Amino acid sequence: MVYATSRAADEVADMDHVRRLISETKKFVTESCQKVVHNAMQVVGGIGYTNVLPLERIYRDIRLASIWTGTNEVMAMIVAHEWYREHGKHKAAKLARDYARDAAEADAADEIIYE
Ligand SMILES: Cc1cc2nc3c(=O)[nH]c(=O)nc-3n(C[C@H](O)[C@H](O)[C@H](O)COP(=O)(O)OP(=O)(O)OC[C@H]3O[C@@H](n4cnc5c(N)ncnc54)[C@H](O)[C@@H]3O)c2cc1C
């Protein structure tokens, strides 16, 4: 995922798309690393918490990865924002389905009140 995103950053001209890929990758990869280290500590037990193994250091360091260079909550917002923009582009080009039309009562306009 990191290599594919890095290649896209080098080669793809659509920076909105690349921004989404980078944010998705940063969030997914850092959270996956946290799970891996968490599981490693689970496997070795209490000694993993001590400094005779490097795990406690890795555990702390990988926690930072979801905070710095933009927190993962901010990554989630960027991903949602870019998806919305991409979807909007397709909608403008009439490539996307209008999901609201899937409802049985889609034409009951009087029932749809946004307040
Ligand atoms: C060791 C270290 C080195 C650093 N080095 C650099 C550097 O070299 N250059 C640089 O520019 N910066 C650097 N930083 C700063 C780093 O990028 C910021 O810490 C990071 O972007 C998070 O910002 P913040 O700490 O102000 O947290 P805040 O923005 O105050 O966020 C606090 C918490 O609230 C959450 N949050 C904030 N807004 C929202 C929202 N709208 N919705 C949901 N949750 C939200 C965040 O996810 C986070 O959990 C460094 C930080 C550290 C810890």
PDB file of C-alpha atoms and ligand atoms in Angstrom:
ATOM      1  CA  MET A   1       0.000   0.000   0.000  1.00  0.00           C
ATOM      2  CA  VAL A   2       2.851   2.372   0.853  1.00  0.00           C
ATOM      3  CA  TYR A   3       4.715   1.597  -2.377  1.00  0.00           C
ATOM      4  CA  ALA A   4       1.584   1.873  -4.539  1.00  0.00           C
ATOM      5  CA  THR A   5       0.706   5.219  -2.968  1.00  0.00           C
ATOM      6  CA  SER A   6       4.282   6.471  -3.322  1.00  0.00           C
ATOM      7  CA  ARG A   7       4.227   5.538  -6.988  1.00  0.00           C
ATOM      8  CA  ALA A   8       0.892   7.318  -7.434  1.00  0.00           C
ATOM      9  CA  ALA A   9       2.329  10.426  -5.767  1.00  0.00           C
ATOM     10  CA  ASP A  10       5.175  10.370  -8.301  1.00  0.00           C
ATOM     11  CA  GLU A  11       3.130   9.554 -11.382  1.00  0.00           C
ATOM     12  CA  VAL A  12      -0.541  10.547 -11.010  1.00  0.00           C
ATOM     13  CA  ALA A  13      -1.503  14.084 -11.956  1.00  0.00           C
ATOM     14  CA  ASP A  14      -4.827  14.151 -10.067  1.00  0.00           C
ATOM     15  CA  MET A  15      -3.646  15.493  -6.709  1.00  0.00           C
ATOM     16  CA  ASP A  16      -7.119  15.182  -5.123  1.00  0.00           C
ATOM     17  CA  HIS A  17      -6.951  11.453  -5.807  1.00  0.00           C
ATOM     18  CA  VAL A  18      -3.371  11.195  -4.546  1.00  0.00           C
ATOM     19  CA  ARG A  19      -4.271  13.104  -1.381  1.00  0.00           C
ATOM     20  CA  ARG A  20      -6.956  10.530  -0.631  1.00  0.00           C
ATOM     21  CA  LEU A  21      -4.600   7.622  -1.271  1.00  0.00           C
ATOM     22  CA  ILE A  22      -1.969   9.125   1.020  1.00  0.00           C
ATOM     23  CA  SER A  23      -4.451   9.727   3.836  1.00  0.00           C
ATOM     24  CA  GLU A  24      -5.957   6.240   3.502  1.00  0.00           C
ATOM     25  CA  THR A  25      -2.498   4.697   3.528  1.00  0.00           C
ATOM     26  CA  LYS A  26      -1.232   6.719   6.467  1.00  0.00           C
ATOM     27  CA  LYS A  27      -4.269   5.784   8.575  1.00  0.00           C
ATOM     28  CA  PHE A  28      -4.500   2.132   7.569  1.00  0.00           C
ATOM     29  CA  VAL A  29      -0.796   1.352   7.742  1.00  0.00           C
ATOM     30  CA  THR A  30      -0.122   3.084  11.064  1.00  0.00           C
ATOM     31  CA  GLU A  31      -3.152   1.429  12.674  1.00  0.00           C
ATOM     32  CA  SER A  32      -2.127  -1.950  11.270  1.00  0.00           C
ATOM     33  CA  CYS A  33       1.370  -1.487  12.740  1.00  0.00           C
ATOM     34  CA  GLN A  34      -0.178  -0.742  16.124  1.00  0.00           C
ATOM     35  CA  LYS A  35      -2.163  -3.984  15.965  1.00  0.00           C
ATOM     36  CA  VAL A  36       0.949  -5.946  15.001  1.00  0.00           C
ATOM     37  CA  VAL A  37       2.974  -4.559  17.928  1.00  0.00           C
ATOM     38  CA  HIS A  38       0.029  -5.061  20.278  1.00  0.00           C
ATOM     39  CA  ASN A  39      -0.174  -8.714  19.209  1.00  0.00           C
ATOM     40  CA  ALA A  40       3.593  -9.172  19.531  1.00  0.00           C
ATOM     41  CA  MET A  41       3.417  -7.964  23.137  1.00  0.00           C
ATOM     42  CA  GLN A  42       0.486 -10.305  23.732  1.00  0.00           C
ATOM     43  CA  VAL A  43       2.556 -13.242  22.488  1.00  0.00           C
ATOM     44  CA  VAL A  44       5.611 -12.618  24.696  1.00  0.00           C
ATOM     45  CA  GLY A  45       3.580 -11.529  27.743  1.00  0.00           C
ATOM     46  CA  GLY A  46       4.899  -9.344  30.585  1.00  0.00           C
ATOM     47  CA  ILE A  47       8.499  -9.332  29.437  1.00  0.00           C
ATOM     48  CA  GLY A  48       7.353  -7.409  26.376  1.00  0.00           C
ATOM     49  CA  TYR A  49       6.570  -4.502  28.708  1.00  0.00           C
ATOM     50  CA  THR A  50      10.084  -4.433  30.153  1.00  0.00           C
ATOM     51  CA  ASN A  51      13.136  -2.899  28.506  1.00  0.00           C
ATOM     52  CA  VAL A  52      14.952  -6.189  28.045  1.00  0.00           C
ATOM     53  CA  LEU A  53      13.056  -6.411  24.763  1.00  0.00           C
ATOM     54  CA  PRO A  54      12.652  -3.550  22.256  1.00  0.00           C
ATOM     55  CA  LEU A  55       8.874  -4.059  22.103  1.00  0.00           C
ATOM     56  CA  GLU A  56       7.907  -1.471  24.726  1.00  0.00           C
ATOM     57  CA  ARG A  57       9.850   1.156  22.779  1.00  0.00           C
ATOM     58  CA  ILE A  58       8.235   0.123  19.486  1.00  0.00           C
ATOM     59  CA  TYR A  59       4.835   0.159  21.201  1.00  0.00           C
ATOM     60  CA  ARG A  60       5.325   3.794  22.257  1.00  0.00           C
ATOM     61  CA  ASP A  61       6.903   4.889  18.997  1.00  0.00           C
ATOM     62  CA  ILE A  62       4.196   3.414  16.810  1.00  0.00           C
ATOM     63  CA  ARG A  63       1.543   5.204  18.890  1.00  0.00           C
ATOM     64  CA  LEU A  64       3.049   8.464  17.704  1.00  0.00           C
ATOM     65  CA  ALA A  65       2.567   7.443  14.077  1.00  0.00           C
ATOM     66  CA  SER A  66      -1.198   7.944  14.340  1.00  0.00           C
ATOM     67  CA  ILE A  67      -0.696  11.413  15.858  1.00  0.00           C
ATOM     68  CA  TRP A  68       2.042  13.265  14.046  1.00  0.00           C
ATOM     69  CA  THR A  69       2.170  14.411  10.422  1.00  0.00           C
ATOM     70  CA  GLY A  70      -1.582  14.891  10.767  1.00  0.00           C
ATOM     71  CA  THR A  71      -3.597  12.757  13.149  1.00  0.00           C
ATOM     72  CA  ASN A  72      -5.512   9.764  11.860  1.00  0.00           C
ATOM     73  CA  GLU A  73      -8.791  11.493  12.720  1.00  0.00           C
ATOM     74  CA  VAL A  74      -7.758  14.277  10.347  1.00  0.00           C
ATOM     75  CA  MET A  75      -6.790  11.607   7.763  1.00  0.00           C
ATOM     76  CA  ALA A  76     -10.319  10.190   8.065  1.00  0.00           C
ATOM     77  CA  MET A  77     -11.763  13.638   7.387  1.00  0.00           C
ATOM     78  CA  ILE A  78      -9.524  14.112   4.334  1.00  0.00           C
ATOM     79  CA  VAL A  79     -10.533  10.688   2.972  1.00  0.00           C
ATOM     80  CA  ALA A  80     -14.224  11.468   3.434  1.00  0.00           C
ATOM     81  CA  HIS A  81     -13.787  14.901   1.878  1.00  0.00           C
ATOM     82  CA  GLU A  82     -11.916  13.600  -1.172  1.00  0.00           C
ATOM     83  CA  TRP A  83     -14.359  10.724  -1.686  1.00  0.00           C
ATOM     84  CA  TYR A  84     -17.180  13.228  -1.616  1.00  0.00           C
ATOM     85  CA  ARG A  85     -15.425  15.416  -4.177  1.00  0.00           C
ATOM     86  CA  GLU A  86     -14.663  12.444  -6.437  1.00  0.00           C
ATOM     87  CA  HIS A  87     -18.244  11.258  -6.161  1.00  0.00           C
ATOM     88  CA  GLY A  88     -19.414  14.780  -6.903  1.00  0.00           C
ATOM     89  CA  LYS A  89     -17.331  14.814 -10.086  1.00  0.00           C
ATOM     90  CA  HIS A  90     -18.948  11.576 -11.247  1.00  0.00           C
ATOM     91  CA  LYS A  91     -22.345  12.899 -10.332  1.00  0.00           C
ATOM     92  CA  ALA A  92     -21.742  16.005 -12.419  1.00  0.00           C
ATOM     93  CA  ALA A  93     -20.765  13.712 -15.319  1.00  0.00           C
ATOM     94  CA  LYS A  94     -23.907  11.614 -14.618  1.00  0.00           C
ATOM     95  CA  LEU A  95     -21.768   8.502 -13.989  1.00  0.00           C
ATOM     96  CA  ALA A  96     -23.004   7.980 -10.448  1.00  0.00           C
ATOM     97  CA  ARG A  97     -26.285   6.490  -9.349  1.00  0.00           C
ATOM     98  CA  ASP A  98     -28.612   8.819  -7.445  1.00  0.00           C
ATOM     99  CA  TYR A  99     -29.100   6.620  -4.386  1.00  0.00           C
ATOM    100  CA  ALA A 100     -32.046   8.662  -3.196  1.00  0.00           C
ATOM    101  CA  ARG A 101     -33.960   7.341  -6.214  1.00  0.00           C
ATOM    102  CA  ASP A 102     -33.681   3.784  -4.819  1.00  0.00           C
ATOM    103  CA  ALA A 103     -36.304   4.481  -2.154  1.00  0.00           C
ATOM    104  CA  ALA A 104     -39.802   3.188  -2.829  1.00  0.00           C
ATOM    105  CA  GLU A 105     -41.269   6.619  -2.003  1.00  0.00           C
ATOM    106  CA  ALA A 106     -38.540   8.645  -3.682  1.00  0.00           C
ATOM    107  CA  ASP A 107     -41.061  11.019  -5.219  1.00  0.00           C
ATOM    108  CA  ALA A 108     -42.790  11.868  -1.941  1.00  0.00           C
ATOM    109  CA  ALA A 109     -41.044  15.240  -1.817  1.00  0.00           C
ATOM    110  CA  ASP A 110     -43.357  16.591   0.900  1.00  0.00           C
ATOM    111  CA  GLU A 111     -42.066  13.890   3.284  1.00  0.00           C
ATOM    112  CA  ILE A 112     -38.423  14.865   2.886  1.00  0.00           C
ATOM    113  CA  ILE A 113     -37.765  17.803   5.169  1.00  0.00           C
ATOM    114  CA  TYR A 114     -34.210  18.784   6.090  1.00  0.00           C
ATOM    115  CA  GLU A 115     -34.297  20.938   9.237  1.00  0.00           C
TER     116      GLU A 115
HETATM  117  C1  LIG B   1       7.528  14.115  18.426  1.00  0.00           C
HETATM  118  C2  LIG B   1       6.773  15.070  17.532  1.00  0.00           C
HETATM  119  C3  LIG B   1       7.432  15.665  16.474  1.00  0.00           C
HETATM  120  C4  LIG B   1       6.768  16.569  15.653  1.00  0.00           C
HETATM  121  N1  LIG B   1       7.448  17.129  14.615  1.00  0.00           N
HETATM  122  C5  LIG B   1       6.855  18.039  13.839  1.00  0.00           C
HETATM  123  C6  LIG B   1       7.561  18.681  12.753  1.00  0.00           C
HETATM  124  O1  LIG B   1       8.745  18.415  12.529  1.00  0.00           O
HETATM  125  N2  LIG B   1       6.916  19.585  11.994  1.00  0.00           N
HETATM  126  C7  LIG B   1       5.607  19.916  12.230  1.00  0.00           C
HETATM  127  O2  LIG B   1       5.076  20.755  11.505  1.00  0.00           O
HETATM  128  N3  LIG B   1       4.922  19.322  13.238  1.00  0.00           N
HETATM  129  C8  LIG B   1       5.488  18.404  14.033  1.00  0.00           C
HETATM  130  N4  LIG B   1       4.779  17.804  15.060  1.00  0.00           N
HETATM  131  C9  LIG B   1       3.393  18.222  15.288  1.00  0.00           C
HETATM  132  C10 LIG B   1       2.424  17.160  14.814  1.00  0.00           C
HETATM  133  O3  LIG B   1       2.322  17.148  13.417  1.00  0.00           O
HETATM  134  C11 LIG B   1       1.092  17.455  15.510  1.00  0.00           C
HETATM  135  O4  LIG B   1       1.252  17.022  16.869  1.00  0.00           O
HETATM  136  C12 LIG B   1      -0.071  16.729  14.878  1.00  0.00           C
HETATM  137  O5  LIG B   1      -0.351  17.272  13.606  1.00  0.00           O
HETATM  138  C13 LIG B   1      -1.328  16.779  15.744  1.00  0.00           C
HETATM  139  O6  LIG B   1      -1.637  18.094  16.072  1.00  0.00           O
HETATM  140  P1  LIG B   1      -1.815  18.505  17.595  1.00  0.00           P
HETATM  141  O7  LIG B   1      -0.762  17.837  18.428  1.00  0.00           O
HETATM  142  O8  LIG B   1      -1.926  19.979  17.617  1.00  0.00           O
HETATM  143  O9  LIG B   1      -3.188  17.853  18.031  1.00  0.00           O
HETATM  144  P2  LIG B   1      -4.614  18.529  17.956  1.00  0.00           P
HETATM  145  O10 LIG B   1      -4.871  19.018  16.560  1.00  0.00           O
HETATM  146  O11 LIG B   1      -4.769  19.492  19.087  1.00  0.00           O
HETATM  147  O12 LIG B   1      -5.513  17.258  18.196  1.00  0.00           O
HETATM  148  C14 LIG B   1      -5.724  16.697  19.517  1.00  0.00           C
HETATM  149  C15 LIG B   1      -6.615  15.481  19.377  1.00  0.00           C
HETATM  150  O13 LIG B   1      -7.898  15.875  18.863  1.00  0.00           O
HETATM  151  C16 LIG B   1      -8.197  15.173  17.673  1.00  0.00           C
HETATM  152  N5  LIG B   1      -8.891  16.061  16.728  1.00  0.00           N
HETATM  153  C17 LIG B   1      -8.526  17.329  16.386  1.00  0.00           C
HETATM  154  N6  LIG B   1      -9.403  17.835  15.504  1.00  0.00           N
HETATM  155  C18 LIG B   1     -10.332  16.875  15.294  1.00  0.00           C
HETATM  156  C19 LIG B   1     -11.489  16.792  14.486  1.00  0.00           C
HETATM  157  N7  LIG B   1     -11.881  17.815  13.748  1.00  0.00           N
HETATM  158  N8  LIG B   1     -12.199  15.650  14.534  1.00  0.00           N
HETATM  159  C20 LIG B   1     -11.811  14.601  15.309  1.00  0.00           C
HETATM  160  N9  LIG B   1     -10.716  14.614  16.110  1.00  0.00           N
HETATM  161  C21 LIG B   1     -10.000  15.738  16.102  1.00  0.00           C
HETATM  162  C22 LIG B   1      -6.855  14.754  17.101  1.00  0.00           C
HETATM  163  O14 LIG B   1      -6.987  13.614  16.264  1.00  0.00           O
HETATM  164  C23 LIG B   1      -6.070  14.443  18.366  1.00  0.00           C
HETATM  165  O15 LIG B   1      -6.365  13.145  18.828  1.00  0.00           O
HETATM  166  C24 LIG B   1       5.415  16.894  15.894  1.00  0.00           C
HETATM  167  C25 LIG B   1       4.737  16.247  16.949  1.00  0.00           C
HETATM  168  C26 LIG B   1       5.390  15.369  17.767  1.00  0.00           C
HETATM  169  C27 LIG B   1       4.636  14.713  18.907  1.00  0.00           C
END
